[in-house]
C-alpha positions as YAML, in Angstrom:
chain: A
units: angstrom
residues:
- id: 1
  name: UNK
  ca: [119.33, 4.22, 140.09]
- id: 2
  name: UNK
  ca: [117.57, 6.14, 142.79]
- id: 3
  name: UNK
  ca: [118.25, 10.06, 142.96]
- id: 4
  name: UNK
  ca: [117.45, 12.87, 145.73]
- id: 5
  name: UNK
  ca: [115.69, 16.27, 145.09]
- id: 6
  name: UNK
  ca: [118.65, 19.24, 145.76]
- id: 7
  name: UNK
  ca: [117.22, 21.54, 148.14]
- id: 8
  name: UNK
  ca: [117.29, 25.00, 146.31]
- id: 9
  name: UNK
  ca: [116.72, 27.22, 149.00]
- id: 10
  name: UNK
  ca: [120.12, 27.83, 149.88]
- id: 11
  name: UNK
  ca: [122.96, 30.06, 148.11]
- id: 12
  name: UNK
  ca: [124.31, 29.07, 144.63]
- id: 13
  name: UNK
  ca: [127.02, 27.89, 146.23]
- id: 14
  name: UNK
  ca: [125.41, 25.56, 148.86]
- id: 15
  name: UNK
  ca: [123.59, 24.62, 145.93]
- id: 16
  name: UNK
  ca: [126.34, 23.23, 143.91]
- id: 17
  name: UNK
  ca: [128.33, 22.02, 146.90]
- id: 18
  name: UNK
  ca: [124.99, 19.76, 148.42]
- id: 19
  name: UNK
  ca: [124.95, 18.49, 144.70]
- id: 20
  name: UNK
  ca: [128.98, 17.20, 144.47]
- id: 21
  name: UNK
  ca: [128.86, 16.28, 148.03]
- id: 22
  name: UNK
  ca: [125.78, 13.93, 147.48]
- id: 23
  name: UNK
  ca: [126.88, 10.17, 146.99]
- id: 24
  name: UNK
  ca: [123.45, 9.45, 145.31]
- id: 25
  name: UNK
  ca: [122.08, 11.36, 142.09]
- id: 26
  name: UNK
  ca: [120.59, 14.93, 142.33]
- id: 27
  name: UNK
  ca: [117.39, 16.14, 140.40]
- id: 28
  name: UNK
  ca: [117.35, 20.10, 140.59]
- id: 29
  name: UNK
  ca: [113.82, 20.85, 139.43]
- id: 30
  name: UNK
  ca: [113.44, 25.17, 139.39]
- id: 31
  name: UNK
  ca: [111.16, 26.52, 141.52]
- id: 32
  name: UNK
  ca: [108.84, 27.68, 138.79]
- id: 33
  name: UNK
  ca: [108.19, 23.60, 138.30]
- id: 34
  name: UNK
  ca: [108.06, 22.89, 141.65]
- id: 35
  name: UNK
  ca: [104.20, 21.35, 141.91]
- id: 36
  name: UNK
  ca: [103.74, 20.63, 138.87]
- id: 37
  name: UNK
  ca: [103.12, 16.94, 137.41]
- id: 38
  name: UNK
  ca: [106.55, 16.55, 136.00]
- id: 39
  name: UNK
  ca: [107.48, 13.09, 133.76]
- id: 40
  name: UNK
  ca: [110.76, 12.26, 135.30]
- id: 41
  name: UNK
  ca: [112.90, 9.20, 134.38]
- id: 42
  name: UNK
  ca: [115.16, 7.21, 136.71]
- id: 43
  name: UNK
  ca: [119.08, 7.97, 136.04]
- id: 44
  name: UNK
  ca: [119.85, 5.30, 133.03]
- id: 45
  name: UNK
  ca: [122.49, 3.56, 135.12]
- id: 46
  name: UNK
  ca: [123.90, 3.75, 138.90]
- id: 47
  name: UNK
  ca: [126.65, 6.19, 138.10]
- id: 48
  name: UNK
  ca: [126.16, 9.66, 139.78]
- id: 49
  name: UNK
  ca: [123.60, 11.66, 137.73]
- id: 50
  name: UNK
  ca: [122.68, 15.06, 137.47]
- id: 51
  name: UNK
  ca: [119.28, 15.95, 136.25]
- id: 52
  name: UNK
  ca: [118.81, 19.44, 134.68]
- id: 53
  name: UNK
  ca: [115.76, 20.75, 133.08]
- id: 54
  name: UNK
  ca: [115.49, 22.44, 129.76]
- id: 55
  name: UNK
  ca: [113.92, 25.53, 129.79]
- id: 56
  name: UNK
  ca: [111.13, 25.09, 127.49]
- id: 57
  name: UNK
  ca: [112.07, 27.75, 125.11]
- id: 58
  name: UNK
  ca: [111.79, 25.12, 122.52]
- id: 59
  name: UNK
  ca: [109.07, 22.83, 123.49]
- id: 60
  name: UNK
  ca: [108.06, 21.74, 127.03]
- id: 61
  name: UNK
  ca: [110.60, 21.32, 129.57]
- id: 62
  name: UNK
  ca: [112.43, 17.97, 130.15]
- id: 63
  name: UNK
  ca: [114.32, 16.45, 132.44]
- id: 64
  name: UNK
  ca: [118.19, 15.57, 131.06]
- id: 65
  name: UNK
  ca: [120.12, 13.06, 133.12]
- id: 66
  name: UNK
  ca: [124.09, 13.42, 132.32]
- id: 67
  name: UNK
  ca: [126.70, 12.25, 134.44]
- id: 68
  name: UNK
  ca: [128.37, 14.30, 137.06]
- id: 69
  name: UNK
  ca: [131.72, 13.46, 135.62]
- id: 70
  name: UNK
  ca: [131.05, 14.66, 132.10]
- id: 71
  name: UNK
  ca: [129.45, 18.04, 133.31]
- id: 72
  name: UNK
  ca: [132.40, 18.43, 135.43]
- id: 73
  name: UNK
  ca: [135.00, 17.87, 132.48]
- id: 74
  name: UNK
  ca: [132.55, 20.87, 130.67]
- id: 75
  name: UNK
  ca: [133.08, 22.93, 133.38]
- id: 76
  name: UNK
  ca: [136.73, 22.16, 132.64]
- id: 77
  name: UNK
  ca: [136.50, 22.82, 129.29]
- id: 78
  name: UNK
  ca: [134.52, 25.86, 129.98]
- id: 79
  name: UNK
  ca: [137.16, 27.31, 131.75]
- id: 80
  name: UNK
  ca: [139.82, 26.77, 128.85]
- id: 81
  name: UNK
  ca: [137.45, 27.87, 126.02]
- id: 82
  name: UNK
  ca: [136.57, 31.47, 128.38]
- id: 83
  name: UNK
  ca: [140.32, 31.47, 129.35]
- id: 84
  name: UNK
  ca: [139.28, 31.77, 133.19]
- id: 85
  name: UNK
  ca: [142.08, 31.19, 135.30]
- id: 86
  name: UNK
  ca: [142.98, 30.52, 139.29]
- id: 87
  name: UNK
  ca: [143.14, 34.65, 139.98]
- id: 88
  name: UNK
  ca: [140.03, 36.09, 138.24]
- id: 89
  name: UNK
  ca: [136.87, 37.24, 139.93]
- id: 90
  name: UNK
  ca: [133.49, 36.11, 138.53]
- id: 91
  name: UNK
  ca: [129.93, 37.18, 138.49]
- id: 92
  name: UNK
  ca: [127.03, 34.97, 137.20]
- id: 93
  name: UNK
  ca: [124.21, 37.00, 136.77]
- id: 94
  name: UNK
  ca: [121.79, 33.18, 136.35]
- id: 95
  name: UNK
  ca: [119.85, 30.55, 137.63]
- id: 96
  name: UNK
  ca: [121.91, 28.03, 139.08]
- id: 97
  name: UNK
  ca: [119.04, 25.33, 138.56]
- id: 98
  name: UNK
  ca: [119.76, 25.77, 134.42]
- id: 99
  name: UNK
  ca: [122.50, 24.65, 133.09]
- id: 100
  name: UNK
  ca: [124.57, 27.90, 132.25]
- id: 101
  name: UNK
  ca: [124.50, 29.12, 135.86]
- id: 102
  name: UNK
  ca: [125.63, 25.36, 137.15]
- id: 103
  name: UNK
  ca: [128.03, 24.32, 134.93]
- id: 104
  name: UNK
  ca: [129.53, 28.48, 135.22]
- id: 105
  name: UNK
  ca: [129.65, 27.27, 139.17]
- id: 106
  name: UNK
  ca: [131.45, 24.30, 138.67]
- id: 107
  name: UNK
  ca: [133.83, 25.71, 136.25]
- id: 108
  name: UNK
  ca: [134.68, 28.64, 138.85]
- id: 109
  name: UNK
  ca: [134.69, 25.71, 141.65]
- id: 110
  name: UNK
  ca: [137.27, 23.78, 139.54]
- id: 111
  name: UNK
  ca: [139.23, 26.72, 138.48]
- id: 112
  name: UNK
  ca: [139.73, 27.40, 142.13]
- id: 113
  name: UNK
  ca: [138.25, 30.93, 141.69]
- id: 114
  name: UNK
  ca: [137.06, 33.81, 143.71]
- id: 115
  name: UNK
  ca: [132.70, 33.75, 142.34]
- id: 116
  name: UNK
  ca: [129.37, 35.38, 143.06]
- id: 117
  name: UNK
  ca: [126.18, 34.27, 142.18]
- id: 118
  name: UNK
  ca: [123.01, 36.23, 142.09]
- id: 119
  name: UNK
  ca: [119.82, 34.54, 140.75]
- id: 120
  name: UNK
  ca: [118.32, 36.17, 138.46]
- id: 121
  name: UNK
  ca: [114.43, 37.61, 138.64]
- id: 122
  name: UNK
  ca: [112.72, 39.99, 136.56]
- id: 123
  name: UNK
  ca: [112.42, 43.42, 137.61]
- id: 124
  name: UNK
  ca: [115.53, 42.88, 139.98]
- id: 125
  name: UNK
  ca: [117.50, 45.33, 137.48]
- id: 126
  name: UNK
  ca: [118.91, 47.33, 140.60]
- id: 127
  name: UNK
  ca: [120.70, 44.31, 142.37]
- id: 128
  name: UNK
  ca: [122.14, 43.62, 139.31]
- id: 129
  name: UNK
  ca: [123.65, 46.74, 139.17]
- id: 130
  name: UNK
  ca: [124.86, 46.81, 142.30]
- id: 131
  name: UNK
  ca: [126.28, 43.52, 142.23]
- id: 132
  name: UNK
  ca: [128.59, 44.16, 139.47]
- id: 133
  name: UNK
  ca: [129.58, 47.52, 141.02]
- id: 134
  name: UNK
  ca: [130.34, 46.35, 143.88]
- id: 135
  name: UNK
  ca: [132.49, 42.88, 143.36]
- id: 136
  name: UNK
  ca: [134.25, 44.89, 140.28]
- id: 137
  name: UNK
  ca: [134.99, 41.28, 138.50]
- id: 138
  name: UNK
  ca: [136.92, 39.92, 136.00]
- id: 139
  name: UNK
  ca: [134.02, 38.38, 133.84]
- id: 140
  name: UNK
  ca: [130.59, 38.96, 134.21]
- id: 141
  name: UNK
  ca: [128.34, 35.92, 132.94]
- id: 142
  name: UNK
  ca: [124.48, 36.53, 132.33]
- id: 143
  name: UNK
  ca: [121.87, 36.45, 129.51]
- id: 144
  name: UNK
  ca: [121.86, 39.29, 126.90]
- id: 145
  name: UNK
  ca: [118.21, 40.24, 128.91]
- id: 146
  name: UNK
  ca: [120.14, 41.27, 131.41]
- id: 147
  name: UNK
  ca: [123.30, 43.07, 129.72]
- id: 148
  name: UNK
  ca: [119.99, 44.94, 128.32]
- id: 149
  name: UNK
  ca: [118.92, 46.30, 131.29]
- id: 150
  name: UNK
  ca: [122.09, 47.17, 132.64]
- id: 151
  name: UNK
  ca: [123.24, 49.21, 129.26]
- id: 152
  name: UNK
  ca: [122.08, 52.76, 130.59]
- id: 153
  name: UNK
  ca: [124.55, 52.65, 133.85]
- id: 154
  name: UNK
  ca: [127.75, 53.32, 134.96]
- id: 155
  name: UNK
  ca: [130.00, 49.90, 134.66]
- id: 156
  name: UNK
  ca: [133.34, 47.92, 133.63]
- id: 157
  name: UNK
  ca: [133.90, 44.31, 133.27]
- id: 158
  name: UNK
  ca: [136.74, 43.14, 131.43]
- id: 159
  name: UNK
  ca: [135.48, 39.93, 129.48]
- id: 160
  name: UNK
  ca: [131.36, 39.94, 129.31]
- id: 161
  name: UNK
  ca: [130.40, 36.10, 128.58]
- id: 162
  name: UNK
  ca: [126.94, 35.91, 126.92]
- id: 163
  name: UNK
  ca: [124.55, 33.15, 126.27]
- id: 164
  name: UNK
  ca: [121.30, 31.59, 126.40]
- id: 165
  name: UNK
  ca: [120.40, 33.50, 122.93]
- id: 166
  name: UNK
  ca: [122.69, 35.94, 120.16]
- id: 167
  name: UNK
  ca: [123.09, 38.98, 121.54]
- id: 168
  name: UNK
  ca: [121.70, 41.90, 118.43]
- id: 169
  name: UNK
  ca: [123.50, 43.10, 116.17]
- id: 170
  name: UNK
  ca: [122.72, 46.33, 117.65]
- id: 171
  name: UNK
  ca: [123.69, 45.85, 121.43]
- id: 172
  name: UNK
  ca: [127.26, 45.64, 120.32]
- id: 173
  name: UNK
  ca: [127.31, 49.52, 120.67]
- id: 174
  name: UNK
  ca: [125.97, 49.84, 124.22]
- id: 175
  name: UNK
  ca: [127.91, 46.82, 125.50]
- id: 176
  name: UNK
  ca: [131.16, 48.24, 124.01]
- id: 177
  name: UNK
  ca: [130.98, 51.10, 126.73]
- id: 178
  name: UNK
  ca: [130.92, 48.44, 129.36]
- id: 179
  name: UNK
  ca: [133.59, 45.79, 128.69]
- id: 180
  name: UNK
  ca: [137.36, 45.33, 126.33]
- id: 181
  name: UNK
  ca: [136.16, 41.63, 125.39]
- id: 182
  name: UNK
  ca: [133.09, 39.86, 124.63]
- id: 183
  name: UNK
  ca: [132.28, 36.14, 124.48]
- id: 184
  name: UNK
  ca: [129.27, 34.58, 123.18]
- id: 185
  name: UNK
  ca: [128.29, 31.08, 123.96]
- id: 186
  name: UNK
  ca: [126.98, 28.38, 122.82]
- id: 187
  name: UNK
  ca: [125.56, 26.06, 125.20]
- id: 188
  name: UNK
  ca: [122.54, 23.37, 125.49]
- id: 189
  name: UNK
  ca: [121.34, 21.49, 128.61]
- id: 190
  name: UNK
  ca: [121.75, 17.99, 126.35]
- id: 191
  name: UNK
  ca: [125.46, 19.31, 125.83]
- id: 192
  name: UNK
  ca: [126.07, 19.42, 129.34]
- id: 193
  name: UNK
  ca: [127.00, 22.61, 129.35]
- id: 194
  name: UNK
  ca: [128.92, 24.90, 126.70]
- id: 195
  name: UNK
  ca: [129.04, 23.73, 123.25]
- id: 196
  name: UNK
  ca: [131.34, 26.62, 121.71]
- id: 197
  name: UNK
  ca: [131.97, 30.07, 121.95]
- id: 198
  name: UNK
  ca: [133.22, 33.70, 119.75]
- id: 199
  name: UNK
  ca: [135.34, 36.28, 121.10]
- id: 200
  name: UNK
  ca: [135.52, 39.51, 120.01]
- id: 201
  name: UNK
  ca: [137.17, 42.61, 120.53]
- id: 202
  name: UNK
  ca: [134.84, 45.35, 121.89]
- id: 203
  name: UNK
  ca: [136.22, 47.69, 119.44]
- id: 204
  name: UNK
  ca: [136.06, 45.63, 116.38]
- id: 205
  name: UNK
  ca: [133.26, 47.34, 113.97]
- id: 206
  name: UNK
  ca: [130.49, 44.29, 113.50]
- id: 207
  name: UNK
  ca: [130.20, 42.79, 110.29]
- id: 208
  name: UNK
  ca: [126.43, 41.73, 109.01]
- id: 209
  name: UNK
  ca: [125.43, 39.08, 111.13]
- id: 210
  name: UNK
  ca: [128.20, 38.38, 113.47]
- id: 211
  name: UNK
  ca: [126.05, 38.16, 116.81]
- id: 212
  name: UNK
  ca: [124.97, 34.98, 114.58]
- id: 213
  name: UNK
  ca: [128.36, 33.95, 115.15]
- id: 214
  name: UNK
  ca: [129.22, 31.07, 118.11]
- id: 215
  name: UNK
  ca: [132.77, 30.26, 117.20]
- id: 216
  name: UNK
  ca: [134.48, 27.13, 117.25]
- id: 217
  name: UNK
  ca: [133.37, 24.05, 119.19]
- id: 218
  name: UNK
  ca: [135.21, 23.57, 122.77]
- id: 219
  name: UNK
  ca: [137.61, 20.93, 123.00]
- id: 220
  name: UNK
  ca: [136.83, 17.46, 122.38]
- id: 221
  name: UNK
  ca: [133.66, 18.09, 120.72]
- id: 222
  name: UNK
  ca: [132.29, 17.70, 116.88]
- id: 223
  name: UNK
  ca: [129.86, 20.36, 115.52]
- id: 224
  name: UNK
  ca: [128.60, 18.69, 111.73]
- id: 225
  name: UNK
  ca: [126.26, 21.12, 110.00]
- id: 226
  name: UNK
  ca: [125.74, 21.41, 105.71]
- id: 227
  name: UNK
  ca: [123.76, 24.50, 105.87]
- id: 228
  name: UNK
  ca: [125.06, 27.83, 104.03]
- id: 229
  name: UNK
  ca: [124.01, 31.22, 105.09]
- id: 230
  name: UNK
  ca: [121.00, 31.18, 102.35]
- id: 231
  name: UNK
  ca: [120.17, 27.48, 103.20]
- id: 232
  name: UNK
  ca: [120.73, 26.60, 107.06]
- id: 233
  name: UNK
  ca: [120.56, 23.08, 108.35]
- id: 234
  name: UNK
  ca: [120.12, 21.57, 110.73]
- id: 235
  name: UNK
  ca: [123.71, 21.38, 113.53]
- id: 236
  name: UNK
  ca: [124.96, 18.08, 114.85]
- id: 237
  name: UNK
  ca: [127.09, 17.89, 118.06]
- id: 238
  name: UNK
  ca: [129.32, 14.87, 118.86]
- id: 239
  name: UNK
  ca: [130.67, 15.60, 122.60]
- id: 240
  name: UNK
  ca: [132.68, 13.87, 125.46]
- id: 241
  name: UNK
  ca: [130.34, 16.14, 128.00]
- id: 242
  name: UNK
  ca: [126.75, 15.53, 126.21]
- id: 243
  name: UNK
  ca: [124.55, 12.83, 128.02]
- id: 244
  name: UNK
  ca: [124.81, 10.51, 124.97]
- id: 245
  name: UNK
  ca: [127.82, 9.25, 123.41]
- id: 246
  name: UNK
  ca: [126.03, 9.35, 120.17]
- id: 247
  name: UNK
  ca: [126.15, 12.56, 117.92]
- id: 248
  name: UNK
  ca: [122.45, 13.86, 118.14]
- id: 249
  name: UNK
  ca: [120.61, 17.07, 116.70]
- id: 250
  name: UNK
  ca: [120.85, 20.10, 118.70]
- id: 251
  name: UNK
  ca: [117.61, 21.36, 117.23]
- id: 252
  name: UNK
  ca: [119.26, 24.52, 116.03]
- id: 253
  name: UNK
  ca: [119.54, 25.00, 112.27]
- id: 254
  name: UNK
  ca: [122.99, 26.89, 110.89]
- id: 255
  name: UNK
  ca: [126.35, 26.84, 108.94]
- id: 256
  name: UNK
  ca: [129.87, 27.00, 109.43]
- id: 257
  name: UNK
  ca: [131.94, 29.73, 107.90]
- id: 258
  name: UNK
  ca: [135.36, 28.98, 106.19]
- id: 259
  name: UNK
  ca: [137.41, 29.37, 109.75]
- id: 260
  name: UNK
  ca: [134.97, 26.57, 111.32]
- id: 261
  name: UNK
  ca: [133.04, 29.10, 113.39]
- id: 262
  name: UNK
  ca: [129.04, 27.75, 113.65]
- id: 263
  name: UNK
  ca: [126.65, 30.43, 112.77]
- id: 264
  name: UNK
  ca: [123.14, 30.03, 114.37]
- id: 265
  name: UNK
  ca: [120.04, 31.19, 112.05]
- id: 266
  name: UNK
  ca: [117.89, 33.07, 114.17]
- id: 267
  name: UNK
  ca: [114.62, 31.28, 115.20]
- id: 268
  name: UNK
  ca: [111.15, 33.47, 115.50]
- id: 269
  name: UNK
  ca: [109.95, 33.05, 118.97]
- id: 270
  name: UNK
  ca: [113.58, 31.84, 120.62]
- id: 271
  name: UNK
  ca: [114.74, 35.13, 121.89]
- id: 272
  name: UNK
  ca: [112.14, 35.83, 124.52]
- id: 273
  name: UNK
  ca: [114.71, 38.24, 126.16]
- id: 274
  name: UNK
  ca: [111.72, 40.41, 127.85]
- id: 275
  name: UNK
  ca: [110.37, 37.69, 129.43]
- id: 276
  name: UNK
  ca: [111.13, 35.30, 133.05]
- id: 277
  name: UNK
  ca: [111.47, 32.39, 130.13]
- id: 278
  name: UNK
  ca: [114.47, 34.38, 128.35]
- id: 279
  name: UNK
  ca: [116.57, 35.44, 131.83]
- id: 280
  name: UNK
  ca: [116.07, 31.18, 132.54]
- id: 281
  name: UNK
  ca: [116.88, 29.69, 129.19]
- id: 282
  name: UNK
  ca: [118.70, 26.41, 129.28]
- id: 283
  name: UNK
  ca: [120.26, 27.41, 125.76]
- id: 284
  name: UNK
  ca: [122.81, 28.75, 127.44]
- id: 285
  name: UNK
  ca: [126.56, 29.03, 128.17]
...
């Protein structure tokens, strides 16, 4: 049950390729913990673990051990539920120490892929720019923090994929001038990675609401929830990628509409979108 430290210093890709190259577990702990007296549990067993921290949004950050074989199968998953194929281009606008920006890697690793990766760091709004300018790709993945700052330039990307937090209600405007599809996700660092995801049409007209809206849960997984849109409760997941085989409670409160989509009520204080905390969430995906 012993583990290594992944050396974060490198590229994303190094990153993810020191990680699946290891034959012992890996413990990525972001740089913005690094000193800090962090409670870390062994791996439970001797399989190969990963160990990803939460962000904090929701409490202090922790250190989740899952399996390197179920966050692979997410990234799988991932894939299907974004409908990324062999040919596309990607751009992660993310941390690859959370869990959106690594299981987004390993999904583009296993897709077989063309991907680039730049970390993200407040204040960096002009790389962003350029990045997606310059590799012109076929989805652009980042935090709606980010989709923020780039809303006033000149840019095109196909399918946006969104997560971390809803996007508002209002952005659907700007971001409609940018891209033909958008994808919100669902995602949670206990999930292993994405937990479900909506697509829309960039010219649909949004109803009340919608960027409340998460879809339907990716393949293989159970959402349970009993809330209604007056009376949310609290959402159950039941997934082959989470780091317990046992359904547990995602901590989010919602309902599901009659086509099985989850809705997310909105939570004061989770959508810190102007901060370091909100372009690093591990709710994301």
């Amino acid at each position: 049950m012993s583990y290594s430290v992944t050396d974060l210093t490198g590229s994303a890709k190094e990153i993810i390729q020191q990680v699946l190259d290891a034959d012992e577990s890996q413990l990525l702990i972001p740089p913005k913990l690094a000193g800090q007296h962090l409670d870390i549990s062994k791996p439970p067993t001797e399989d190969k673990y990963i160990g990803l921290f939460s962000s904090g949004s929701t409490g202090n950050p922790k250190c989740i051990w899952n399996t390197e074989e179920r966050l692979l199968l997410n990234g799988r998953l991932t894939a299907k539920a974004f409908g990324v194929s062999s040919s596309d281009r990607l751009l992660m606008l993310a941390a690859p120490w959370h869990v959106a920006g690594f299981s987004w890697a390993l999904m583009a690793e296993q897709s077989g892929c063309e991907y680039h990766f730049v970390s993200t760091k407040k204040g960096e709004e002009d790389r962003w720019l350029k990045a997606v300018q310059k590799y012109k790709p076929d989805f652009l993945m980042t935090v709606p923090a980010v989709l923020r700052a780039l809303f006033g330039h000149t840019w095109f990307v196909p399918n946006v994929v969104y997560g971390g937090y809803p996007i508002r209600n209002e952005d659907y405007a700007s971001l409609a001038k940018h891209c033909s599809t958008m994808i919100q996700g669902y995602g949670q660092t206990e999930a292993g990675g994405l937990i479900s995801c909506y697509h829309r049409s960039a010219n649909q007209i949004p109803k009340p609401d919608e960027h409340l809206c998460h879809g339907k849960v990716i393949d293989g997984g159970k959402l349970t929830c009993k809330g209604t849109i007056h009376h949310p409760k609290p959402i159950l997941l039941h997934s082959p990628t989470a780091f317990t085989n046992e359904p547990y409670d995602t901590g989010d409160l919602g309902y599901m509409d009659e086509y099985g989509n989850i809705h997310i009520a909105p939570i004061e204080g989770r959508d810190n979108s102007t901060t370091q905390k909100g372009l690093d969430s591990s709710k994301t995906n």
